[in-house]
């Protein structure tokens, strides 16, 4: 089901449809079993595929309830009340949520926390107010996330969004503003997915090439800093689904393996596996100069997950 869902989202992004939507959210969340309350935040990209149907990809942060820091990426199918006319419209969505949960271990183990990953069902209700003669809109959304064997959550979020017409035909850098290869130098901050959230200065060097109408391939060298939890360097390779929102802006989501050249000790393991999941935006400053910002999640099998926030400048050739 998960592969089918994200495959449908990918196909939708390649379809010709107007008014793609980008929305930012903030709100409150309740952990149902524990009756706890915390904050929540998120961002989403929505692509209409029919007058009454849309698909979305979202990043959701479920706040910091006691002994848990959980966030993740969701893909959903939406049924809507109709075209985006001035006034109110409603929608209902359902899909799958891939979560990353940093949780406290209550045991005698030397490891005090764990990074759990898994799939959960997500169901949403949405009400949107569209302003006359404006691309801006406001939104109210309720999410219910129900993972197996973990606490379910219910969140109420308020959002502000913007509609884009999109770019007809191919991606920006296949249409002429720049060419289909780029080298980007990046720097930023890394945050370890522990309950202490240690930080470090990080850097990266990315090679990007367009390999399809809506697909990029990247190879990225990463330096994750020098804190005790972040002494890890390596190279990641990813495939990206890319969508042009206008003549200068692109949004994308990428995933692939991350090969570590150096990792901290982890429970005596000799072999470590990791992957990289990323969400990013690119802004074409000139024909051959592009600015880039990405959020990257290192996903590991040895409880050393990390968030890597990187910004940089690239040169297209």
PDB file of C-alpha atoms in Angstrom:
ATOM      1  CA  UNK A   1       0.000   0.000   0.000  1.00  0.00           C
ATOM      2  CA  UNK A   2       2.804   2.401   0.895  1.00  0.00           C
ATOM      3  CA  UNK A   3       4.587   1.991  -2.457  1.00  0.00           C
ATOM      4  CA  UNK A   4       1.333   2.380  -4.365  1.00  0.00           C
ATOM      5  CA  UNK A   5       0.477   5.549  -2.447  1.00  0.00           C
ATOM      6  CA  UNK A   6       3.793   7.328  -2.993  1.00  0.00           C
ATOM      7  CA  UNK A   7       3.864   6.092  -6.588  1.00  0.00           C
ATOM      8  CA  UNK A   8       0.495   7.765  -7.135  1.00  0.00           C
ATOM      9  CA  UNK A   9       1.811  11.010  -5.660  1.00  0.00           C
ATOM     10  CA  UNK A  10       4.807  10.843  -7.991  1.00  0.00           C
ATOM     11  CA  UNK A  11       2.614  10.320 -11.028  1.00  0.00           C
ATOM     12  CA  UNK A  12       0.394  13.197  -9.970  1.00  0.00           C
ATOM     13  CA  UNK A  13       3.338  15.575  -9.818  1.00  0.00           C
ATOM     14  CA  UNK A  14       4.079  14.782 -13.446  1.00  0.00           C
ATOM     15  CA  UNK A  15       0.486  15.402 -14.539  1.00  0.00           C
ATOM     16  CA  UNK A  16      -0.677  18.650 -16.102  1.00  0.00           C
ATOM     17  CA  UNK A  17      -2.936  20.434 -13.609  1.00  0.00           C
ATOM     18  CA  UNK A  18      -3.210  24.045 -12.413  1.00  0.00           C
ATOM     19  CA  UNK A  19      -2.930  25.580  -8.966  1.00  0.00           C
ATOM     20  CA  UNK A  20      -0.482  23.474  -7.045  1.00  0.00           C
ATOM     21  CA  UNK A  21      -0.588  24.463  -3.381  1.00  0.00           C
ATOM     22  CA  UNK A  22       2.104  24.943  -0.716  1.00  0.00           C
ATOM     23  CA  UNK A  23       0.932  25.303   2.906  1.00  0.00           C
ATOM     24  CA  UNK A  24       2.642  25.891   6.250  1.00  0.00           C
ATOM     25  CA  UNK A  25       0.959  24.790   9.499  1.00  0.00           C
ATOM     26  CA  UNK A  26       1.184  25.204  13.271  1.00  0.00           C
ATOM     27  CA  UNK A  27      -1.114  24.007  16.018  1.00  0.00           C
ATOM     28  CA  UNK A  28      -1.744  21.783  19.011  1.00  0.00           C
ATOM     29  CA  UNK A  29      -1.569  17.998  19.385  1.00  0.00           C
ATOM     30  CA  UNK A  30      -3.030  15.498  21.851  1.00  0.00           C
ATOM     31  CA  UNK A  31      -1.430  12.121  22.589  1.00  0.00           C
ATOM     32  CA  UNK A  32      -4.607  10.113  22.971  1.00  0.00           C
ATOM     33  CA  UNK A  33      -3.523   7.213  25.195  1.00  0.00           C
ATOM     34  CA  UNK A  34      -1.398   9.348  27.531  1.00  0.00           C
ATOM     35  CA  UNK A  35      -3.749  12.368  27.469  1.00  0.00           C
ATOM     36  CA  UNK A  36      -0.784  14.697  26.915  1.00  0.00           C
ATOM     37  CA  UNK A  37      -0.715  17.917  24.918  1.00  0.00           C
ATOM     38  CA  UNK A  38       2.119  19.453  22.911  1.00  0.00           C
ATOM     39  CA  UNK A  39       2.749  21.573  19.814  1.00  0.00           C
ATOM     40  CA  UNK A  40       2.645  20.446  16.196  1.00  0.00           C
ATOM     41  CA  UNK A  41       3.865  21.957  12.918  1.00  0.00           C
ATOM     42  CA  UNK A  42       4.150  20.962   9.294  1.00  0.00           C
ATOM     43  CA  UNK A  43       4.304  21.819   5.613  1.00  0.00           C
ATOM     44  CA  UNK A  44       2.631  20.273   2.585  1.00  0.00           C
ATOM     45  CA  UNK A  45       2.614  20.289  -1.203  1.00  0.00           C
ATOM     46  CA  UNK A  46      -0.761  19.482  -2.823  1.00  0.00           C
ATOM     47  CA  UNK A  47      -1.344  18.683  -6.491  1.00  0.00           C
ATOM     48  CA  UNK A  48      -4.890  18.627  -7.941  1.00  0.00           C
ATOM     49  CA  UNK A  49      -5.483  15.794 -10.408  1.00  0.00           C
ATOM     50  CA  UNK A  50      -9.221  16.392 -10.885  1.00  0.00           C
ATOM     51  CA  UNK A  51     -11.868  18.925  -9.970  1.00  0.00           C
ATOM     52  CA  UNK A  52     -12.687  16.865  -6.853  1.00  0.00           C
ATOM     53  CA  UNK A  53      -9.437  14.930  -6.279  1.00  0.00           C
ATOM     54  CA  UNK A  54      -5.928  15.869  -5.130  1.00  0.00           C
ATOM     55  CA  UNK A  55      -2.751  14.197  -3.862  1.00  0.00           C
ATOM     56  CA  UNK A  56      -0.341  15.600  -1.287  1.00  0.00           C
ATOM     57  CA  UNK A  57       3.071  15.064   0.289  1.00  0.00           C
ATOM     58  CA  UNK A  58       3.550  16.502   3.799  1.00  0.00           C
ATOM     59  CA  UNK A  59       6.136  16.784   6.557  1.00  0.00           C
ATOM     60  CA  UNK A  60       4.644  16.695  10.066  1.00  0.00           C
ATOM     61  CA  UNK A  61       6.313  17.323  13.431  1.00  0.00           C
ATOM     62  CA  UNK A  62       4.334  15.840  16.349  1.00  0.00           C
ATOM     63  CA  UNK A  63       6.017  17.882  19.058  1.00  0.00           C
ATOM     64  CA  UNK A  64       7.721  16.744  22.267  1.00  0.00           C
ATOM     65  CA  UNK A  65       5.425  14.767  24.534  1.00  0.00           C
ATOM     66  CA  UNK A  66       7.109  13.033  27.508  1.00  0.00           C
ATOM     67  CA  UNK A  67       9.786  10.533  26.371  1.00  0.00           C
ATOM     68  CA  UNK A  68       8.950  10.947  22.655  1.00  0.00           C
ATOM     69  CA  UNK A  69      10.014  13.169  19.738  1.00  0.00           C
ATOM     70  CA  UNK A  70       8.089  11.975  16.658  1.00  0.00           C
ATOM     71  CA  UNK A  71       7.841  13.389  13.153  1.00  0.00           C
ATOM     72  CA  UNK A  72       7.524  12.022   9.640  1.00  0.00           C
ATOM     73  CA  UNK A  73       6.466  12.267   6.012  1.00  0.00           C
ATOM     74  CA  UNK A  74       2.930  11.539   4.785  1.00  0.00           C
ATOM     75  CA  UNK A  75       1.338  10.892   1.393  1.00  0.00           C
ATOM     76  CA  UNK A  76      -2.438  11.318   1.122  1.00  0.00           C
ATOM     77  CA  UNK A  77      -5.327  11.147  -1.329  1.00  0.00           C
ATOM     78  CA  UNK A  78      -7.887  13.956  -0.938  1.00  0.00           C
ATOM     79  CA  UNK A  79     -11.550  14.188  -1.920  1.00  0.00           C
ATOM     80  CA  UNK A  80     -12.637  17.841  -2.217  1.00  0.00           C
ATOM     81  CA  UNK A  81     -15.937  19.678  -2.366  1.00  0.00           C
ATOM     82  CA  UNK A  82     -15.138  21.399  -5.656  1.00  0.00           C
ATOM     83  CA  UNK A  83     -13.047  24.027  -7.481  1.00  0.00           C
ATOM     84  CA  UNK A  84     -11.117  26.634  -5.551  1.00  0.00           C
ATOM     85  CA  UNK A  85     -13.610  29.490  -5.677  1.00  0.00           C
ATOM     86  CA  UNK A  86     -13.715  32.436  -3.214  1.00  0.00           C
ATOM     87  CA  UNK A  87     -15.163  31.334   0.115  1.00  0.00           C
ATOM     88  CA  UNK A  88     -15.061  28.052   2.005  1.00  0.00           C
ATOM     89  CA  UNK A  89     -14.320  24.573   0.675  1.00  0.00           C
ATOM     90  CA  UNK A  90     -13.884  21.270   2.525  1.00  0.00           C
ATOM     91  CA  UNK A  91     -11.857  18.103   1.959  1.00  0.00           C
ATOM     92  CA  UNK A  92     -11.157  14.698   3.490  1.00  0.00           C
ATOM     93  CA  UNK A  93      -7.834  12.875   3.129  1.00  0.00           C
ATOM     94  CA  UNK A  94      -6.385   9.465   3.935  1.00  0.00           C
ATOM     95  CA  UNK A  95      -3.003   7.866   3.422  1.00  0.00           C
ATOM     96  CA  UNK A  96       0.189   6.556   4.974  1.00  0.00           C
ATOM     97  CA  UNK A  97       2.665   8.259   7.326  1.00  0.00           C
ATOM     98  CA  UNK A  98       6.303   7.131   7.635  1.00  0.00           C
ATOM     99  CA  UNK A  99       7.397   8.184  11.114  1.00  0.00           C
ATOM    100  CA  UNK A 100      10.680   8.680  12.981  1.00  0.00           C
ATOM    101  CA  UNK A 101      10.221   8.346  16.752  1.00  0.00           C
ATOM    102  CA  UNK A 102      12.977   9.150  19.252  1.00  0.00           C
ATOM    103  CA  UNK A 103      11.827   7.575  22.513  1.00  0.00           C
ATOM    104  CA  UNK A 104      13.193   7.042  26.028  1.00  0.00           C
ATOM    105  CA  UNK A 105      14.367   3.558  27.019  1.00  0.00           C
ATOM    106  CA  UNK A 106      13.508   2.607  30.598  1.00  0.00           C
ATOM    107  CA  UNK A 107      16.017  -0.199  31.127  1.00  0.00           C
ATOM    108  CA  UNK A 108      19.526  -0.935  32.371  1.00  0.00           C
ATOM    109  CA  UNK A 109      20.926  -0.654  28.842  1.00  0.00           C
ATOM    110  CA  UNK A 110      23.745   1.811  28.256  1.00  0.00           C
ATOM    111  CA  UNK A 111      21.662   3.192  25.393  1.00  0.00           C
ATOM    112  CA  UNK A 112      19.182   5.660  26.885  1.00  0.00           C
ATOM    113  CA  UNK A 113      17.016   6.234  23.811  1.00  0.00           C
ATOM    114  CA  UNK A 114      15.990   4.544  20.584  1.00  0.00           C
ATOM    115  CA  UNK A 115      15.146   5.738  17.075  1.00  0.00           C
ATOM    116  CA  UNK A 116      12.097   3.800  15.868  1.00  0.00           C
ATOM    117  CA  UNK A 117      10.762   3.928  12.312  1.00  0.00           C
ATOM    118  CA  UNK A 118       7.503   2.629  10.921  1.00  0.00           C
ATOM    119  CA  UNK A 119       4.277   3.200   8.994  1.00  0.00           C
ATOM    120  CA  UNK A 120       1.001   4.550  10.347  1.00  0.00           C
ATOM    121  CA  UNK A 121      -2.400   5.360   8.891  1.00  0.00           C
ATOM    122  CA  UNK A 122      -3.246   9.064   8.685  1.00  0.00           C
ATOM    123  CA  UNK A 123      -6.739  10.525   8.263  1.00  0.00           C
ATOM    124  CA  UNK A 124      -7.467  14.232   7.849  1.00  0.00           C
ATOM    125  CA  UNK A 125     -10.316  16.718   7.569  1.00  0.00           C
ATOM    126  CA  UNK A 126      -9.714  20.141   6.088  1.00  0.00           C
ATOM    127  CA  UNK A 127     -11.566  23.443   5.644  1.00  0.00           C
ATOM    128  CA  UNK A 128     -10.064  26.142   3.403  1.00  0.00           C
ATOM    129  CA  UNK A 129     -11.012  29.778   2.939  1.00  0.00           C
ATOM    130  CA  UNK A 130     -10.047  31.229  -0.459  1.00  0.00           C
ATOM    131  CA  UNK A 131      -9.775  34.990  -0.792  1.00  0.00           C
ATOM    132  CA  UNK A 132     -11.221  36.759  -3.831  1.00  0.00           C
ATOM    133  CA  UNK A 133      -8.606  37.999  -6.332  1.00  0.00           C
ATOM    134  CA  UNK A 134      -5.762  36.473  -4.322  1.00  0.00           C
ATOM    135  CA  UNK A 135      -3.639  33.314  -4.446  1.00  0.00           C
ATOM    136  CA  UNK A 136      -3.381  33.246  -0.642  1.00  0.00           C
ATOM    137  CA  UNK A 137      -5.682  31.127   1.507  1.00  0.00           C
ATOM    138  CA  UNK A 138      -6.186  30.069   5.122  1.00  0.00           C
ATOM    139  CA  UNK A 139      -6.785  26.514   6.235  1.00  0.00           C
ATOM    140  CA  UNK A 140      -7.913  24.534   9.275  1.00  0.00           C
ATOM    141  CA  UNK A 141      -6.903  20.860   9.386  1.00  0.00           C
ATOM    142  CA  UNK A 142      -7.466  17.971  11.796  1.00  0.00           C
ATOM    143  CA  UNK A 143      -5.143  14.935  11.596  1.00  0.00           C
ATOM    144  CA  UNK A 144      -5.527  11.531  13.219  1.00  0.00           C
ATOM    145  CA  UNK A 145      -2.381   9.340  13.163  1.00  0.00           C
ATOM    146  CA  UNK A 146      -2.732   5.706  14.291  1.00  0.00           C
ATOM    147  CA  UNK A 147       0.508   3.662  14.350  1.00  0.00           C
ATOM    148  CA  UNK A 148       0.428   0.008  15.355  1.00  0.00           C
ATOM    149  CA  UNK A 149       1.858  -0.562  18.859  1.00  0.00           C
ATOM    150  CA  UNK A 150       2.458   3.151  19.542  1.00  0.00           C
ATOM    151  CA  UNK A 151       0.421   6.075  20.823  1.00  0.00           C
ATOM    152  CA  UNK A 152      -2.073   7.589  18.394  1.00  0.00           C
ATOM    153  CA  UNK A 153      -2.336  11.370  18.105  1.00  0.00           C
ATOM    154  CA  UNK A 154      -4.981  13.927  17.149  1.00  0.00           C
ATOM    155  CA  UNK A 155      -3.883  17.389  16.035  1.00  0.00           C
ATOM    156  CA  UNK A 156      -5.585  20.660  15.168  1.00  0.00           C
ATOM    157  CA  UNK A 157      -3.544  22.890  12.848  1.00  0.00           C
ATOM    158  CA  UNK A 158      -4.021  26.331  11.320  1.00  0.00           C
ATOM    159  CA  UNK A 159      -2.355  26.949   7.977  1.00  0.00           C
ATOM    160  CA  UNK A 160      -1.458  29.676   5.511  1.00  0.00           C
ATOM    161  CA  UNK A 161      -1.001  28.656   1.888  1.00  0.00           C
ATOM    162  CA  UNK A 162      -0.280  29.924  -1.608  1.00  0.00           C
ATOM    163  CA  UNK A 163      -1.395  28.635  -5.018  1.00  0.00           C
ATOM    164  CA  UNK A 164       0.977  28.369  -7.970  1.00  0.00           C
ATOM    165  CA  UNK A 165       0.093  27.942 -11.624  1.00  0.00           C
ATOM    166  CA  UNK A 166       3.081  25.701 -12.247  1.00  0.00           C
ATOM    167  CA  UNK A 167       5.237  25.545 -15.367  1.00  0.00           C
ATOM    168  CA  UNK A 168       3.977  23.823 -18.485  1.00  0.00           C
ATOM    169  CA  UNK A 169       6.220  21.222 -20.079  1.00  0.00           C
ATOM    170  CA  UNK A 170       9.566  20.265 -18.626  1.00  0.00           C
ATOM    171  CA  UNK A 171      11.380  21.380 -15.506  1.00  0.00           C
ATOM    172  CA  UNK A 172      12.998  24.792 -15.226  1.00  0.00           C
ATOM    173  CA  UNK A 173      16.523  23.712 -16.000  1.00  0.00           C
ATOM    174  CA  UNK A 174      15.395  21.722 -19.034  1.00  0.00           C
ATOM    175  CA  UNK A 175      13.546  24.734 -20.463  1.00  0.00           C
ATOM    176  CA  UNK A 176      16.449  27.125 -20.806  1.00  0.00           C
ATOM    177  CA  UNK A 177      17.109  29.192 -17.621  1.00  0.00           C
ATOM    178  CA  UNK A 178      20.002  26.839 -16.853  1.00  0.00           C
ATOM    179  CA  UNK A 179      21.334  23.488 -17.959  1.00  0.00           C
ATOM    180  CA  UNK A 180      20.748  20.047 -16.490  1.00  0.00           C
ATOM    181  CA  UNK A 181      23.809  19.672 -14.198  1.00  0.00           C
ATOM    182  CA  UNK A 182      24.846  21.601 -11.094  1.00  0.00           C
ATOM    183  CA  UNK A 183      27.458  21.608  -8.322  1.00  0.00           C
ATOM    184  CA  UNK A 184      26.280  23.079  -4.992  1.00  0.00           C
ATOM    185  CA  UNK A 185      28.347  23.899  -1.897  1.00  0.00           C
ATOM    186  CA  UNK A 186      26.279  23.838   1.319  1.00  0.00           C
ATOM    187  CA  UNK A 187      26.627  24.523   5.049  1.00  0.00           C
ATOM    188  CA  UNK A 188      24.268  24.445   8.007  1.00  0.00           C
ATOM    189  CA  UNK A 189      23.393  22.729  11.266  1.00  0.00           C
ATOM    190  CA  UNK A 190      22.955  19.103  12.242  1.00  0.00           C
ATOM    191  CA  UNK A 191      20.678  17.993  15.091  1.00  0.00           C
ATOM    192  CA  UNK A 192      21.021  14.510  16.554  1.00  0.00           C
ATOM    193  CA  UNK A 193      17.762  12.654  17.107  1.00  0.00           C
ATOM    194  CA  UNK A 194      18.342  12.049  20.794  1.00  0.00           C
ATOM    195  CA  UNK A 195      16.322  13.397  23.700  1.00  0.00           C
ATOM    196  CA  UNK A 196      19.083  16.005  24.216  1.00  0.00           C
ATOM    197  CA  UNK A 197      19.121  17.104  20.524  1.00  0.00           C
ATOM    198  CA  UNK A 198      22.875  17.823  20.322  1.00  0.00           C
ATOM    199  CA  UNK A 199      23.822  20.231  17.523  1.00  0.00           C
ATOM    200  CA  UNK A 200      26.855  20.601  15.274  1.00  0.00           C
ATOM    201  CA  UNK A 201      28.041  22.694  12.325  1.00  0.00           C
ATOM    202  CA  UNK A 202      27.867  20.634   9.124  1.00  0.00           C
ATOM    203  CA  UNK A 203      28.723  20.943   5.436  1.00  0.00           C
ATOM    204  CA  UNK A 204      28.033  19.230   2.126  1.00  0.00           C
ATOM    205  CA  UNK A 205      28.951  19.183  -1.543  1.00  0.00           C
ATOM    206  CA  UNK A 206      26.280  18.069  -4.034  1.00  0.00           C
ATOM    207  CA  UNK A 207      26.383  17.046  -7.684  1.00  0.00           C
ATOM    208  CA  UNK A 208      22.923  17.143  -9.321  1.00  0.00           C
ATOM    209  CA  UNK A 209      21.822  15.943 -12.752  1.00  0.00           C
ATOM    210  CA  UNK A 210      18.399  15.816 -14.385  1.00  0.00           C
ATOM    211  CA  UNK A 211      17.707  12.250 -15.496  1.00  0.00           C
ATOM    212  CA  UNK A 212      14.063  12.666 -16.469  1.00  0.00           C
ATOM    213  CA  UNK A 213      11.346  15.204 -17.036  1.00  0.00           C
ATOM    214  CA  UNK A 214      10.547  15.395 -13.321  1.00  0.00           C
ATOM    215  CA  UNK A 215      13.403  13.376 -11.807  1.00  0.00           C
ATOM    216  CA  UNK A 216      16.864  14.435 -10.580  1.00  0.00           C
ATOM    217  CA  UNK A 217      19.770  12.281  -9.413  1.00  0.00           C
ATOM    218  CA  UNK A 218      22.230  13.566  -6.808  1.00  0.00           C
ATOM    219  CA  UNK A 219      25.490  12.461  -5.204  1.00  0.00           C
ATOM    220  CA  UNK A 220      26.250  14.330  -1.968  1.00  0.00           C
ATOM    221  CA  UNK A 221      29.346  14.274   0.247  1.00  0.00           C
ATOM    222  CA  UNK A 222      28.373  15.039   3.865  1.00  0.00           C
ATOM    223  CA  UNK A 223      30.319  16.129   6.930  1.00  0.00           C
ATOM    224  CA  UNK A 224      28.146  15.858  10.063  1.00  0.00           C
ATOM    225  CA  UNK A 225      30.256  17.733  12.583  1.00  0.00           C
ATOM    226  CA  UNK A 226      32.339  16.833  15.606  1.00  0.00           C
ATOM    227  CA  UNK A 227      30.103  16.225  18.627  1.00  0.00           C
ATOM    228  CA  UNK A 228      30.338  12.763  20.266  1.00  0.00           C
ATOM    229  CA  UNK A 229      27.042  11.766  18.640  1.00  0.00           C
ATOM    230  CA  UNK A 230      27.704  13.237  15.201  1.00  0.00           C
ATOM    231  CA  UNK A 231      31.173  12.016  14.212  1.00  0.00           C
ATOM    232  CA  UNK A 232      29.974  10.637  10.916  1.00  0.00           C
ATOM    233  CA  UNK A 233      30.983  11.427   7.339  1.00  0.00           C
ATOM    234  CA  UNK A 234      29.850   9.804   4.139  1.00  0.00           C
ATOM    235  CA  UNK A 235      28.370   9.961   0.664  1.00  0.00           C
ATOM    236  CA  UNK A 236      24.668   9.716  -0.203  1.00  0.00           C
ATOM    237  CA  UNK A 237      23.060   9.124  -3.575  1.00  0.00           C
ATOM    238  CA  UNK A 238      19.389   9.991  -4.106  1.00  0.00           C
ATOM    239  CA  UNK A 239      16.629  10.135  -6.692  1.00  0.00           C
ATOM    240  CA  UNK A 240      14.452  13.265  -6.468  1.00  0.00           C
ATOM    241  CA  UNK A 241      10.931  13.993  -7.620  1.00  0.00           C
ATOM    242  CA  UNK A 242      11.007  17.660  -8.720  1.00  0.00           C
ATOM    243  CA  UNK A 243       8.155  20.075  -9.477  1.00  0.00           C
ATOM    244  CA  UNK A 244       8.527  23.614 -10.886  1.00  0.00           C
ATOM    245  CA  UNK A 245       6.138  26.076  -9.271  1.00  0.00           C
ATOM    246  CA  UNK A 246       7.009  29.030 -11.487  1.00  0.00           C
ATOM    247  CA  UNK A 247       9.892  30.249 -13.652  1.00  0.00           C
ATOM    248  CA  UNK A 248      12.303  30.471 -10.712  1.00  0.00           C
ATOM    249  CA  UNK A 249      11.159  28.090  -7.935  1.00  0.00           C
ATOM    250  CA  UNK A 250      11.402  24.299  -7.703  1.00  0.00           C
ATOM    251  CA  UNK A 251      10.371  21.984  -4.873  1.00  0.00           C
ATOM    252  CA  UNK A 252      11.517  18.390  -4.512  1.00  0.00           C
ATOM    253  CA  UNK A 253      11.656  15.280  -2.358  1.00  0.00           C
ATOM    254  CA  UNK A 254      14.516  12.771  -2.512  1.00  0.00           C
ATOM    255  CA  UNK A 255      15.539   9.449  -0.992  1.00  0.00           C
ATOM    256  CA  UNK A 256      18.438   7.024  -1.236  1.00  0.00           C
ATOM    257  CA  UNK A 257      21.238   5.171   0.577  1.00  0.00           C
ATOM    258  CA  UNK A 258      23.861   6.924   2.701  1.00  0.00           C
ATOM    259  CA  UNK A 259      27.280   5.263   2.803  1.00  0.00           C
ATOM    260  CA  UNK A 260      29.122   6.207   5.996  1.00  0.00           C
ATOM    261  CA  UNK A 261      32.885   6.607   5.984  1.00  0.00           C
ATOM    262  CA  UNK A 262      32.983   7.074   9.752  1.00  0.00           C
ATOM    263  CA  UNK A 263      30.360   6.351  12.414  1.00  0.00           C
ATOM    264  CA  UNK A 264      30.255   6.393  16.230  1.00  0.00           C
ATOM    265  CA  UNK A 265      30.179   3.094  18.098  1.00  0.00           C
ATOM    266  CA  UNK A 266      26.671   1.711  18.425  1.00  0.00           C
ATOM    267  CA  UNK A 267      25.956  -1.290  20.639  1.00  0.00           C
ATOM    268  CA  UNK A 268      28.951  -3.208  19.313  1.00  0.00           C
ATOM    269  CA  UNK A 269      27.610  -3.376  15.768  1.00  0.00           C
ATOM    270  CA  UNK A 270      30.241  -3.786  13.069  1.00  0.00           C
ATOM    271  CA  UNK A 271      27.981  -3.117  10.102  1.00  0.00           C
ATOM    272  CA  UNK A 272      25.895   0.025   9.901  1.00  0.00           C
ATOM    273  CA  UNK A 273      23.135   0.853   7.430  1.00  0.00           C
ATOM    274  CA  UNK A 274      21.714   4.303   6.786  1.00  0.00           C
ATOM    275  CA  UNK A 275      19.541   6.148   4.312  1.00  0.00           C
ATOM    276  CA  UNK A 276      18.816   9.793   3.542  1.00  0.00           C
ATOM    277  CA  UNK A 277      15.333  11.291   3.062  1.00  0.00           C
ATOM    278  CA  UNK A 278      15.239  14.930   1.949  1.00  0.00           C
ATOM    279  CA  UNK A 279      12.844  17.783   1.184  1.00  0.00           C
ATOM    280  CA  UNK A 280      14.213  20.857  -0.543  1.00  0.00           C
ATOM    281  CA  UNK A 281      13.625  23.988  -2.546  1.00  0.00           C
ATOM    282  CA  UNK A 282      15.708  25.657  -5.269  1.00  0.00           C
ATOM    283  CA  UNK A 283      15.575  29.267  -6.464  1.00  0.00           C
ATOM    284  CA  UNK A 284      17.178  30.253  -9.759  1.00  0.00           C
ATOM    285  CA  UNK A 285      18.970  33.540  -9.099  1.00  0.00           C
ATOM    286  CA  UNK A 286      20.396  33.697 -12.628  1.00  0.00           C
ATOM    287  CA  UNK A 287      20.850  31.449 -15.635  1.00  0.00           C
ATOM    288  CA  UNK A 288      23.706  29.529 -14.011  1.00  0.00           C
ATOM    289  CA  UNK A 289      23.350  30.373 -10.308  1.00  0.00           C
ATOM    290  CA  UNK A 290      20.876  28.641  -8.027  1.00  0.00           C
ATOM    291  CA  UNK A 291      20.225  28.943  -4.281  1.00  0.00           C
ATOM    292  CA  UNK A 292      19.191  25.794  -2.437  1.00  0.00           C
ATOM    293  CA  UNK A 293      17.798  24.890   1.003  1.00  0.00           C
ATOM    294  CA  UNK A 294      17.166  21.313   2.200  1.00  0.00           C
ATOM    295  CA  UNK A 295      15.997  19.425   5.256  1.00  0.00           C
ATOM    296  CA  UNK A 296      17.601  15.973   5.360  1.00  0.00           C
ATOM    297  CA  UNK A 297      16.799  13.102   7.715  1.00  0.00           C
ATOM    298  CA  UNK A 298      19.498  10.457   8.240  1.00  0.00           C
ATOM    299  CA  UNK A 299      17.668   7.192   8.942  1.00  0.00           C
ATOM    300  CA  UNK A 300      19.818   4.493  10.601  1.00  0.00           C
ATOM    301  CA  UNK A 301      19.493   0.981  12.004  1.00  0.00           C
ATOM    302  CA  UNK A 302      21.756   1.797  14.987  1.00  0.00           C
ATOM    303  CA  UNK A 303      19.943   4.670  16.753  1.00  0.00           C
ATOM    304  CA  UNK A 304      21.996   7.528  15.345  1.00  0.00           C
ATOM    305  CA  UNK A 305      19.342   9.336  13.301  1.00  0.00           C
ATOM    306  CA  UNK A 306      19.949  13.036  12.609  1.00  0.00           C
ATOM    307  CA  UNK A 307      18.403  16.103  10.984  1.00  0.00           C
ATOM    308  CA  UNK A 308      20.664  18.003   8.593  1.00  0.00           C
ATOM    309  CA  UNK A 309      19.596  21.529   7.649  1.00  0.00           C
ATOM    310  CA  UNK A 310      21.660  22.829   4.721  1.00  0.00           C
ATOM    311  CA  UNK A 311      21.668  25.976   2.572  1.00  0.00           C
ATOM    312  CA  UNK A 312      23.976  26.680  -0.316  1.00  0.00           C
ATOM    313  CA  UNK A 313      24.772  28.172  -3.712  1.00  0.00           C
ATOM    314  CA  UNK A 314      25.154  26.138  -6.860  1.00  0.00           C
ATOM    315  CA  UNK A 315      26.556  26.593 -10.348  1.00  0.00           C
ATOM    316  CA  UNK A 316      24.817  25.031 -13.364  1.00  0.00           C
ATOM    317  CA  UNK A 317      26.805  23.888 -16.372  1.00  0.00           C
TER     318      UNK A 317
END
